[in-house]
PDB file of C-alpha atoms in Angstrom:
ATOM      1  CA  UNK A 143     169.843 164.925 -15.431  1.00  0.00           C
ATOM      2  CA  UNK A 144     167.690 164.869 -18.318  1.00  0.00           C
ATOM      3  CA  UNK A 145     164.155 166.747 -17.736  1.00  0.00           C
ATOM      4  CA  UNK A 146     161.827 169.311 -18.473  1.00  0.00           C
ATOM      5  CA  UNK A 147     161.407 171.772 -15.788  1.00  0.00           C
ATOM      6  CA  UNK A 148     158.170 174.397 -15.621  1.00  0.00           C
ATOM      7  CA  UNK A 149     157.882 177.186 -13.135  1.00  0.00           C
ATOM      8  CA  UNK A 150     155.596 178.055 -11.410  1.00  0.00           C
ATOM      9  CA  UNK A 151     154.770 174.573  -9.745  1.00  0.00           C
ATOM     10  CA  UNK A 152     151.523 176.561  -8.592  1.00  0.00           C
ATOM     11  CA  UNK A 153     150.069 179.995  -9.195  1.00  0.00           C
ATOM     12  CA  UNK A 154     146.798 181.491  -8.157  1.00  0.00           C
ATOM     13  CA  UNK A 155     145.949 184.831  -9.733  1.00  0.00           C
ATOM     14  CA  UNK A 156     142.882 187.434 -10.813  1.00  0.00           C
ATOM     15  CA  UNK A 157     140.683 187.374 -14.292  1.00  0.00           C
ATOM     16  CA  UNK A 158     142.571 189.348 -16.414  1.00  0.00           C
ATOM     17  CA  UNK A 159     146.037 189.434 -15.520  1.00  0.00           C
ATOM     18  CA  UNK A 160     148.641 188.718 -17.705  1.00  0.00           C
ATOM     19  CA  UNK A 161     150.762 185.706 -16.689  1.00  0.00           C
ATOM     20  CA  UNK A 162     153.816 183.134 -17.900  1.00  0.00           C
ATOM     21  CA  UNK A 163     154.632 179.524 -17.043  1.00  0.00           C
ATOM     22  CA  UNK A 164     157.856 178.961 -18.579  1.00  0.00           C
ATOM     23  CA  UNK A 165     159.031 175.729 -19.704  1.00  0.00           C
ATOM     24  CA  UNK A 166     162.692 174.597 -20.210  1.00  0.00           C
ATOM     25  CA  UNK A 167     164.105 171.137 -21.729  1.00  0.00           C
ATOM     26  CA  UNK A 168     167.801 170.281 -21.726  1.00  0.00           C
ATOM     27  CA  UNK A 169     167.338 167.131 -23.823  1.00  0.00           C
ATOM     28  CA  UNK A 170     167.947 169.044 -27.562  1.00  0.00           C
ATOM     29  CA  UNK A 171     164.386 168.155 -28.142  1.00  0.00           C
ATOM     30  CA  UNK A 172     163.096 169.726 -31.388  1.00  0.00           C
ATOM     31  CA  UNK A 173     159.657 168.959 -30.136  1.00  0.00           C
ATOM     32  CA  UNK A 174     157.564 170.430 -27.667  1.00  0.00           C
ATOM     33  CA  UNK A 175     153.965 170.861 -26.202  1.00  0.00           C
ATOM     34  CA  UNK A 176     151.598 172.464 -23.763  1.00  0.00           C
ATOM     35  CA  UNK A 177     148.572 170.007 -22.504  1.00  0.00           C
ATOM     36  CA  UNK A 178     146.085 171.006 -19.913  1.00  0.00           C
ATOM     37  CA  UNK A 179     144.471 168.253 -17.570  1.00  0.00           C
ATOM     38  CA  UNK A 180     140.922 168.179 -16.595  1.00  0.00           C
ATOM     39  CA  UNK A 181     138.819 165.914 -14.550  1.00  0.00           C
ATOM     40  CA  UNK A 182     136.548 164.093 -16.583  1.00  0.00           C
ATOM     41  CA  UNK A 183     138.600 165.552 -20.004  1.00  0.00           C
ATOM     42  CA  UNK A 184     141.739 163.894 -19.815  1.00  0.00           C
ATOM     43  CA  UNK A 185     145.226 165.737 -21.576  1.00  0.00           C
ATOM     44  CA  UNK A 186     143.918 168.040 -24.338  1.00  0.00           C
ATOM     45  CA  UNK A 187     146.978 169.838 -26.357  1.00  0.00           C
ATOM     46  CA  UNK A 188     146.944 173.436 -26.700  1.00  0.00           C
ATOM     47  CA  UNK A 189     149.872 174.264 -28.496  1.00  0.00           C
ATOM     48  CA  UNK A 190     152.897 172.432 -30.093  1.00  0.00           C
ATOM     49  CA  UNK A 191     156.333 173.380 -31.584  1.00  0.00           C
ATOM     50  CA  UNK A 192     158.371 171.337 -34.032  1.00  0.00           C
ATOM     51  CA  UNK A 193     161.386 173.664 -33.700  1.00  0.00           C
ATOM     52  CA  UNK A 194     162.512 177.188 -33.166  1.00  0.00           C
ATOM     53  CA  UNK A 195     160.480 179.645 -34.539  1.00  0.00           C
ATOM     54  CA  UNK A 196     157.409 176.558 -35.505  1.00  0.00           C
ATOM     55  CA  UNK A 197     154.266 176.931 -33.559  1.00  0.00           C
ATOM     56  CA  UNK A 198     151.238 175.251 -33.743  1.00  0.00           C
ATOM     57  CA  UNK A 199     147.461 175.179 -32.732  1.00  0.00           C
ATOM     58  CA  UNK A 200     145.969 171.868 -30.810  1.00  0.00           C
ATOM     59  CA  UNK A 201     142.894 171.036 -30.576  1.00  0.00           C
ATOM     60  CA  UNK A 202     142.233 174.107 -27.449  1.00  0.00           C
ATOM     61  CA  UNK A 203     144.018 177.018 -28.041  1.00  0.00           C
ATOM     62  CA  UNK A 204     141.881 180.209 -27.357  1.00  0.00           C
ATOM     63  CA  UNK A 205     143.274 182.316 -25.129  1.00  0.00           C
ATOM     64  CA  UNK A 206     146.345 181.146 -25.118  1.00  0.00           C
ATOM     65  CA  UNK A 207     150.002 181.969 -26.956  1.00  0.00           C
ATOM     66  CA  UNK A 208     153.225 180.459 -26.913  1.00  0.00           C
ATOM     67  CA  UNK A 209     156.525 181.340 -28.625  1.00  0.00           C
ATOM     68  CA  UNK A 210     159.629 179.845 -29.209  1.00  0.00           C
ATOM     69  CA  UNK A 211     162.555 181.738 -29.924  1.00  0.00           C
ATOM     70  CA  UNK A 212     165.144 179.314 -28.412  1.00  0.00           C
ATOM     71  CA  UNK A 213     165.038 175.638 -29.004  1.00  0.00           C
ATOM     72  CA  UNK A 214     165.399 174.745 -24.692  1.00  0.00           C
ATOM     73  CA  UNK A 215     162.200 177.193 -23.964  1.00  0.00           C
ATOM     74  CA  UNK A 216     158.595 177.258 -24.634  1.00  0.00           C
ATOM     75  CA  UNK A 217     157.015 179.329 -22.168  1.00  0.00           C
ATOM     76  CA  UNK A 218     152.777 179.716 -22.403  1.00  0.00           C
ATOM     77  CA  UNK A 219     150.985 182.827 -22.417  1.00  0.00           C
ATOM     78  CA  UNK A 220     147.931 183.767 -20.872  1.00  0.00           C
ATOM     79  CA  UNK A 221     146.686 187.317 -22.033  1.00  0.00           C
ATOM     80  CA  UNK A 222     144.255 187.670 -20.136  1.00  0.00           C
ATOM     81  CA  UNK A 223     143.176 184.714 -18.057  1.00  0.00           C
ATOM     82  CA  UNK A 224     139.716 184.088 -17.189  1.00  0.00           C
ATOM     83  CA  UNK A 225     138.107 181.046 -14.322  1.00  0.00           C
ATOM     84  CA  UNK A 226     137.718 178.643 -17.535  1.00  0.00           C
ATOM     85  CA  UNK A 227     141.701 178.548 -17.783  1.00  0.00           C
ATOM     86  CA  UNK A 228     141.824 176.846 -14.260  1.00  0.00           C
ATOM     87  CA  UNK A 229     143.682 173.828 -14.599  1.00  0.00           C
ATOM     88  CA  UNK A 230     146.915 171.513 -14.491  1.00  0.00           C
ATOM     89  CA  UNK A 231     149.613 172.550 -17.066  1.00  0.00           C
ATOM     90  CA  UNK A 232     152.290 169.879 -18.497  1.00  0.00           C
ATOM     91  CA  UNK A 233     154.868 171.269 -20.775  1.00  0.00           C
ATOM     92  CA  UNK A 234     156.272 167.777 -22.867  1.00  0.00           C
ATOM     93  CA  UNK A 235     159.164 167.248 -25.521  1.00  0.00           C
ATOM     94  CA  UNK A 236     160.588 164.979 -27.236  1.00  0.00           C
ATOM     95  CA  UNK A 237     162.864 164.275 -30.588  1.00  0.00           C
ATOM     96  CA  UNK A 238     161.126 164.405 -33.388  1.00  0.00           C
ATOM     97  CA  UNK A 239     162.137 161.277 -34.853  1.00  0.00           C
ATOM     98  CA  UNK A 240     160.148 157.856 -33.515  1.00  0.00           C
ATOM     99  CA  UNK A 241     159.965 156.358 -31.035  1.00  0.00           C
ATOM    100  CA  UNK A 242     158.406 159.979 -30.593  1.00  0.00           C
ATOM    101  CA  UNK A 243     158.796 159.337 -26.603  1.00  0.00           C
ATOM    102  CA  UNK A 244     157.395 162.611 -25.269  1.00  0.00           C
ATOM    103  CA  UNK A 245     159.072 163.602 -21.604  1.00  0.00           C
ATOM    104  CA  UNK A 246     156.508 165.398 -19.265  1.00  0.00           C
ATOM    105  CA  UNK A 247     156.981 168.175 -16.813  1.00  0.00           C
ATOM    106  CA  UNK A 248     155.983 167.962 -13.418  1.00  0.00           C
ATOM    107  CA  UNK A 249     152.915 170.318 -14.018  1.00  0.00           C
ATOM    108  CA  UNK A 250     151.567 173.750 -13.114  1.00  0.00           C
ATOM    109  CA  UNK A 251     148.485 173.998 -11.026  1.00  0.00           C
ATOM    110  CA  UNK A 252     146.920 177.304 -12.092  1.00  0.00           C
ATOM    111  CA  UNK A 253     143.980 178.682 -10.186  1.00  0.00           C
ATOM    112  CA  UNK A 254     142.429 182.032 -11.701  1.00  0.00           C
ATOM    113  CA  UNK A 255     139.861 183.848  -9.534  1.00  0.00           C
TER     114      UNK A 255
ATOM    115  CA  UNK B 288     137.468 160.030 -34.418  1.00  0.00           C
ATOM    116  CA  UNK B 289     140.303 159.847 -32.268  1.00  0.00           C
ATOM    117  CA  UNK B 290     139.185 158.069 -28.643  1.00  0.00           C
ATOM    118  CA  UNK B 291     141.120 156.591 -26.216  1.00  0.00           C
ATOM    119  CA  UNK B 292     139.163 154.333 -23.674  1.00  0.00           C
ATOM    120  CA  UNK B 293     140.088 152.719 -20.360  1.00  0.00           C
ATOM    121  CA  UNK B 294     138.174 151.345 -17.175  1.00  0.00           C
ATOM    122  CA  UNK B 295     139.144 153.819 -14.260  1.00  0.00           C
ATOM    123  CA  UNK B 296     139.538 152.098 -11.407  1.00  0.00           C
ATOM    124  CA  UNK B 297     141.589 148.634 -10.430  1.00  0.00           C
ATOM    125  CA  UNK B 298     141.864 147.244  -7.389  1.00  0.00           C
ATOM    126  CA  UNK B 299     144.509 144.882  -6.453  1.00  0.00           C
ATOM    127  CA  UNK B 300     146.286 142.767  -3.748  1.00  0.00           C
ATOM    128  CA  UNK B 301     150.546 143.428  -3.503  1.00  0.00           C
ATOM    129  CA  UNK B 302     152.315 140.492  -5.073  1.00  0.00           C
ATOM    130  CA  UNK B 303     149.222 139.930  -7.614  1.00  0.00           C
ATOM    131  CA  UNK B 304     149.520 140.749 -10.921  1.00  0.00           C
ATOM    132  CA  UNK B 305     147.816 143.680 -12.576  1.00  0.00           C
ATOM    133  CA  UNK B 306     146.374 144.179 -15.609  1.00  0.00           C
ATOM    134  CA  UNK B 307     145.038 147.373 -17.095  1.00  0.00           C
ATOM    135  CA  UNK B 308     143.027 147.537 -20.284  1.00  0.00           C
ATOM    136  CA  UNK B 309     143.038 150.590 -23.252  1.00  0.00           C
ATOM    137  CA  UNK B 310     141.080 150.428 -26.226  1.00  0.00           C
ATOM    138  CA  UNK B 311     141.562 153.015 -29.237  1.00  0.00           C
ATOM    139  CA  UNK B 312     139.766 154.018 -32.288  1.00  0.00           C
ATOM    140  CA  UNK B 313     142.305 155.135 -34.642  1.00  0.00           C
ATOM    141  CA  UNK B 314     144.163 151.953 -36.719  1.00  0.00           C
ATOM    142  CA  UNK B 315     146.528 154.433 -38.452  1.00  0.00           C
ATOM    143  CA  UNK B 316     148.550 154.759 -35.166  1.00  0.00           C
ATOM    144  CA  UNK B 317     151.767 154.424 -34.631  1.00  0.00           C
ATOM    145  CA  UNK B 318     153.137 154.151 -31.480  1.00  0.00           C
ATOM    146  CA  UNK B 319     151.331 153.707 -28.357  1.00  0.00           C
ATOM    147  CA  UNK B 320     152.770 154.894 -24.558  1.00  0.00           C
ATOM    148  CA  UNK B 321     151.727 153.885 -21.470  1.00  0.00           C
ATOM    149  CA  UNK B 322     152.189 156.838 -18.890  1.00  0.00           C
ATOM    150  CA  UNK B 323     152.129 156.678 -14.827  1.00  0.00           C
ATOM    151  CA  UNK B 324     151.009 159.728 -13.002  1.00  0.00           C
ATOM    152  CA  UNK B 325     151.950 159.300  -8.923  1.00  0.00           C
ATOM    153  CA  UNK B 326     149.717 162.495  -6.771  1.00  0.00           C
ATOM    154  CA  UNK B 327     151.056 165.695  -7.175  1.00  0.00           C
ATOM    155  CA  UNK B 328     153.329 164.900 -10.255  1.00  0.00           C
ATOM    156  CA  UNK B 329     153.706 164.800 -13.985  1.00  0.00           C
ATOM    157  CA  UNK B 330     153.408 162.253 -16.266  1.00  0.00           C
ATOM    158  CA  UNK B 331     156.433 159.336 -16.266  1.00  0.00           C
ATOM    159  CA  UNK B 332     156.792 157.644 -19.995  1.00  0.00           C
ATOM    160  CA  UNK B 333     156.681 153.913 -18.670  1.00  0.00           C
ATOM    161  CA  UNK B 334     157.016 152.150 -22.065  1.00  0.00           C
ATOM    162  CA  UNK B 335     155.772 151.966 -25.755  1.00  0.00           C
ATOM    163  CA  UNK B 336     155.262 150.153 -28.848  1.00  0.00           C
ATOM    164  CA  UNK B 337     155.532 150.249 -31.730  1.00  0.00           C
ATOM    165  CA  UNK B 338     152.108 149.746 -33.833  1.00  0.00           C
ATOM    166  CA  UNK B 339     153.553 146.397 -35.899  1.00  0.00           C
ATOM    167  CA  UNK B 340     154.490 144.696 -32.695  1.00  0.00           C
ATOM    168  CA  UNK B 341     152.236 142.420 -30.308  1.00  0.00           C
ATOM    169  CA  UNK B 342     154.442 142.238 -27.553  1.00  0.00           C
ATOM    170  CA  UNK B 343     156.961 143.960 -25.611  1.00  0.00           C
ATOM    171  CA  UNK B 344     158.760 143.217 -22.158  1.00  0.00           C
ATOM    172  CA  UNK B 345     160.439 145.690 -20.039  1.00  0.00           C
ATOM    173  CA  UNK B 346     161.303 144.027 -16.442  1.00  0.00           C
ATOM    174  CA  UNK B 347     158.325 143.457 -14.852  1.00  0.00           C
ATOM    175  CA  UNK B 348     156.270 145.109 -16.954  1.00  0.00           C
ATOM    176  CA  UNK B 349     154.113 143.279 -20.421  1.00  0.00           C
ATOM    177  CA  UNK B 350     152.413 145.179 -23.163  1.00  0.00           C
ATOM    178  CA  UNK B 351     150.164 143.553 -25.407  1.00  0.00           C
ATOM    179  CA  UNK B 352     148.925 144.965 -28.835  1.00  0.00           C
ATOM    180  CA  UNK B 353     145.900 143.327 -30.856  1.00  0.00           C
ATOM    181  CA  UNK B 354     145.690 146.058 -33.319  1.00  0.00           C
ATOM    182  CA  UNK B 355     142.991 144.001 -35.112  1.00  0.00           C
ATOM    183  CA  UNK B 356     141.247 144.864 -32.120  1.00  0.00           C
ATOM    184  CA  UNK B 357     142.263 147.934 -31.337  1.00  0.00           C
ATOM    185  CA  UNK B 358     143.181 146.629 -27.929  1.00  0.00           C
ATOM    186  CA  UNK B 359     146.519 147.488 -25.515  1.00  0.00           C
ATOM    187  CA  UNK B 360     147.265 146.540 -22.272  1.00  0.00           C
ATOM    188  CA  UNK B 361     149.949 146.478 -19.927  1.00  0.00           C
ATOM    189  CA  UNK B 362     150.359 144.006 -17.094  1.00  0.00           C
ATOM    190  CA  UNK B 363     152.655 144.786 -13.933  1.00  0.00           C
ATOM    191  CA  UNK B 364     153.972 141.333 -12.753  1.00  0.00           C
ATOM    192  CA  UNK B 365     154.377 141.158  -8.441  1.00  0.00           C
ATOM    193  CA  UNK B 366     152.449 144.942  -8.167  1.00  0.00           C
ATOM    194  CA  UNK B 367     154.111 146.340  -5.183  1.00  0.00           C
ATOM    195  CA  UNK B 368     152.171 149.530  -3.515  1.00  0.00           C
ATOM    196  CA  UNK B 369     154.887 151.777  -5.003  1.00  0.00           C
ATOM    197  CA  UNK B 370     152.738 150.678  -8.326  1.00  0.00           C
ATOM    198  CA  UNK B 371     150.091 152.576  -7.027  1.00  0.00           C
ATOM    199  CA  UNK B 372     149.459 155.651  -9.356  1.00  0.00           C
ATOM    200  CA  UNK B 373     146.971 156.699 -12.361  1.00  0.00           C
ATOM    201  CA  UNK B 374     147.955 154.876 -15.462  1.00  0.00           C
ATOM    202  CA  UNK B 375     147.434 156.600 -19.050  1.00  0.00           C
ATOM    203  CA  UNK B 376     147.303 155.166 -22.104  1.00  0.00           C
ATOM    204  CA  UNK B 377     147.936 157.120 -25.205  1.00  0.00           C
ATOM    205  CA  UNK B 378     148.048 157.044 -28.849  1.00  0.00           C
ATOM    206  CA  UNK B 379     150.256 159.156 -31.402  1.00  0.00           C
ATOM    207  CA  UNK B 380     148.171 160.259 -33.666  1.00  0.00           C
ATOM    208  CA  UNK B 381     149.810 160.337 -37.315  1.00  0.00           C
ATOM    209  CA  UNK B 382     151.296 163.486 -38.939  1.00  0.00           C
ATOM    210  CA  UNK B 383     153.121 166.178 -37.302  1.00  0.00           C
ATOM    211  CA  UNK B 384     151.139 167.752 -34.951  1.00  0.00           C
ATOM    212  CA  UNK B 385     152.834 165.167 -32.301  1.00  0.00           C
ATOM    213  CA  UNK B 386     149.883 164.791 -30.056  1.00  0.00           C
ATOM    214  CA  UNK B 387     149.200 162.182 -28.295  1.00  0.00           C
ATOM    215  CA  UNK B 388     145.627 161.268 -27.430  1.00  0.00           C
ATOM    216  CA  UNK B 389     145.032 159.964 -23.769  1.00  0.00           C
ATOM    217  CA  UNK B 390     142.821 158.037 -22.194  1.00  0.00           C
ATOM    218  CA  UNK B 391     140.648 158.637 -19.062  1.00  0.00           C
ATOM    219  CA  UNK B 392     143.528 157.031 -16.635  1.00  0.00           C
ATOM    220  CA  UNK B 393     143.140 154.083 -14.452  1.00  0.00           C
ATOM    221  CA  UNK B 394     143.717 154.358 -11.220  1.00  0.00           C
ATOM    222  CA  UNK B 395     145.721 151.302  -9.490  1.00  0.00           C
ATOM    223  CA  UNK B 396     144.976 150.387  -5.959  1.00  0.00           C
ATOM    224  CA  UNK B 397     147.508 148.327  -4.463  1.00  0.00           C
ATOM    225  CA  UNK B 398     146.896 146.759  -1.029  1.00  0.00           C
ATOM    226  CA  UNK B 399     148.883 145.260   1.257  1.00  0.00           C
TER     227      UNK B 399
END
């Protein structure tokens, strides 16, 4: 089944510790993307990829990294997370060629204290 | 700049049909997605078109494009309460960055 997967689904942690949410895509997307949804903000892109080893900034990037060194991962780094990076977390990909469709994860609820 | 605008709340009876409204600012789009999002779950790509198209059909589902406008829509024919969900549209913005800019969502309200 074609999808993107993300672990973890939820994940409550302390200012300042260094956490992953991984993402994974078996679709041979060249494209992919970390958005964080708000209430009252909508999707706002962090980060993007358009292949292995081609990252990115959005339009809210601080305090955040990403890497990808395989073309099926693009996991999300937070150095050192702080309240303000409490949120929902969708990891999307798609081909880069049109129609562009972009296939979501099911989202990481992240709760830092 | 780049906006995306919907109404966020529509309320309708099951068997009706529904109609949900997006406008956007930028005309040098080219593609434009409607999204559901059901509680608890990501995003599902529902359908798109492409930015020289008015129309496209996909079962029971109708998007309209007035790009003199700026206008999209997307009408669900017989809305069932499965329908039920927050609706997104969203525009690719041009170049490579790939993002797509979303609107508020709408939430559907189906009752029986």
């Amino acid at each position: 089944e074609a999808q993107v997967t993300q672990n973890p689904r939820y994940l409550i942690t302390v200012t300042g510790k260094k956490l992953t949410v991984t993402c994974s895509q078996n679709m041979n997307h060249e494209y992919m993307s970390w958005y964080r949804q708000d209430p009252g903000l909508g999707l706002r892109q962090i980060y993007y990829s358009m292949n292995v080893e081609v990252t990115d900034k959005g339009d809210v990037p601080e305090g955040y990294k990403v890497s990808r060194k395989e073309k099926r991962n693009f996991p999300l780094i937070l150095e050192s997370p702080s309240p303000n990076q409490t949120s929902l977390y969708f990891c999307a990909s798609s081909l880069s060629t049109g129609p562009y469709e972009q296939y979501f994860g099911p989202g990481t609820r992240l709760t830092v204290t | 700049g780049e906006d995306v605008e919907q109404s966020l709340f529509l309320s309708v009876r099951e068997g009706d049909s529904s109609v949900i409204n997006c406008t956007y600012t930028d005309s040098s789009s080219t593609y434009l997605y409607w999204y559901k999002q059901e509680p608890g779950a990501g995003l599902q790509l529902l359908t798109y078109i492409f930015s020289n198209m008015d129309m496209k059909q996909d079962q029971r589902l109708t998007v309209l494009l007035n790009k003199k406008d700026k206008h999209l829509s997307l009408r669900i024919a017989d809305t069932q309460t499965g329908d039920s969900a927050i609706y997104f549209c969203a525009e690719r913005t041009p170049g490579n960055t790939g993002k797509l800019i979303f609107g508020q969502g709408t939430t559907l309200q189906v009752k029986p």
